[in-house]
Amino acid sequence: MRIYCSCGAKGRIASREPLSAAFTKLYCQCLDPECGHTFVMKSPL
């Protein structure tokens, strides 16, 4: 799965938390050092 920040740069999944058998909460970080945005996404498995 590819993760992108709202600035358009690639992001990485720093950690994840299972919410149920169908969904996971993904804690992400932007890889652009000038941006440094952190964000949370919900993703189906």
Tab-separated table of C-alpha atoms in Angstrom:
chain	number	residue	atom	x	y	z
A	1	MET	CA	0.000	0.000	0.000
A	2	ARG	CA	1.352	3.448	-0.909
A	3	ILE	CA	0.773	6.277	1.522
A	4	TYR	CA	0.955	9.923	0.437
A	5	CYS	CA	0.899	13.071	2.529
A	6	SER	CA	-1.386	15.983	1.651
A	7	CYS	CA	1.754	17.836	0.418
A	8	GLY	CA	2.167	15.152	-2.273
A	9	ALA	CA	5.278	13.505	-0.807
A	10	LYS	CA	5.469	9.841	0.111
A	11	GLY	CA	4.633	8.836	3.653
A	12	ARG	CA	5.444	5.862	5.827
A	13	ILE	CA	3.430	3.885	8.336
A	14	ALA	CA	5.052	4.436	11.732
A	15	SER	CA	2.698	2.125	13.627
A	16	ARG	CA	-0.736	0.599	13.430
A	17	GLU	CA	-3.550	-0.300	15.780
A	18	PRO	CA	-6.122	-2.964	14.891
A	19	LEU	CA	-9.650	-1.648	15.427
A	20	SER	CA	-11.534	-4.768	14.371
A	21	ALA	CA	-11.127	-7.765	12.106
A	22	ALA	CA	-11.884	-5.493	9.139
A	23	PHE	CA	-10.180	-2.152	9.960
A	24	THR	CA	-6.799	-0.911	11.164
A	25	LYS	CA	-5.789	2.567	12.295
A	26	LEU	CA	-2.512	3.595	10.605
A	27	TYR	CA	-0.257	6.227	12.178
A	28	CYS	CA	1.719	7.815	9.323
A	29	GLN	CA	4.583	10.275	8.826
A	30	CYS	CA	5.502	12.394	5.815
A	31	LEU	CA	8.975	11.611	4.444
A	32	ASP	CA	9.563	15.209	3.291
A	33	PRO	CA	11.713	16.808	6.037
A	34	GLU	CA	10.352	20.276	5.195
A	35	CYS	CA	6.781	19.067	5.799
A	36	GLY	CA	7.096	16.591	8.692
A	37	HIS	CA	3.313	16.105	8.842
A	38	THR	CA	1.948	13.228	10.950
A	39	PHE	CA	-1.524	11.853	10.309
A	40	VAL	CA	-3.858	8.948	11.087
A	41	MET	CA	-5.726	6.885	8.495
A	42	LYS	CA	-8.283	4.101	8.827
A	43	SER	CA	-7.707	1.288	6.375
A	44	PRO	CA	-9.657	-1.860	5.532
A	45	LEU	CA	-7.583	-5.014	5.617
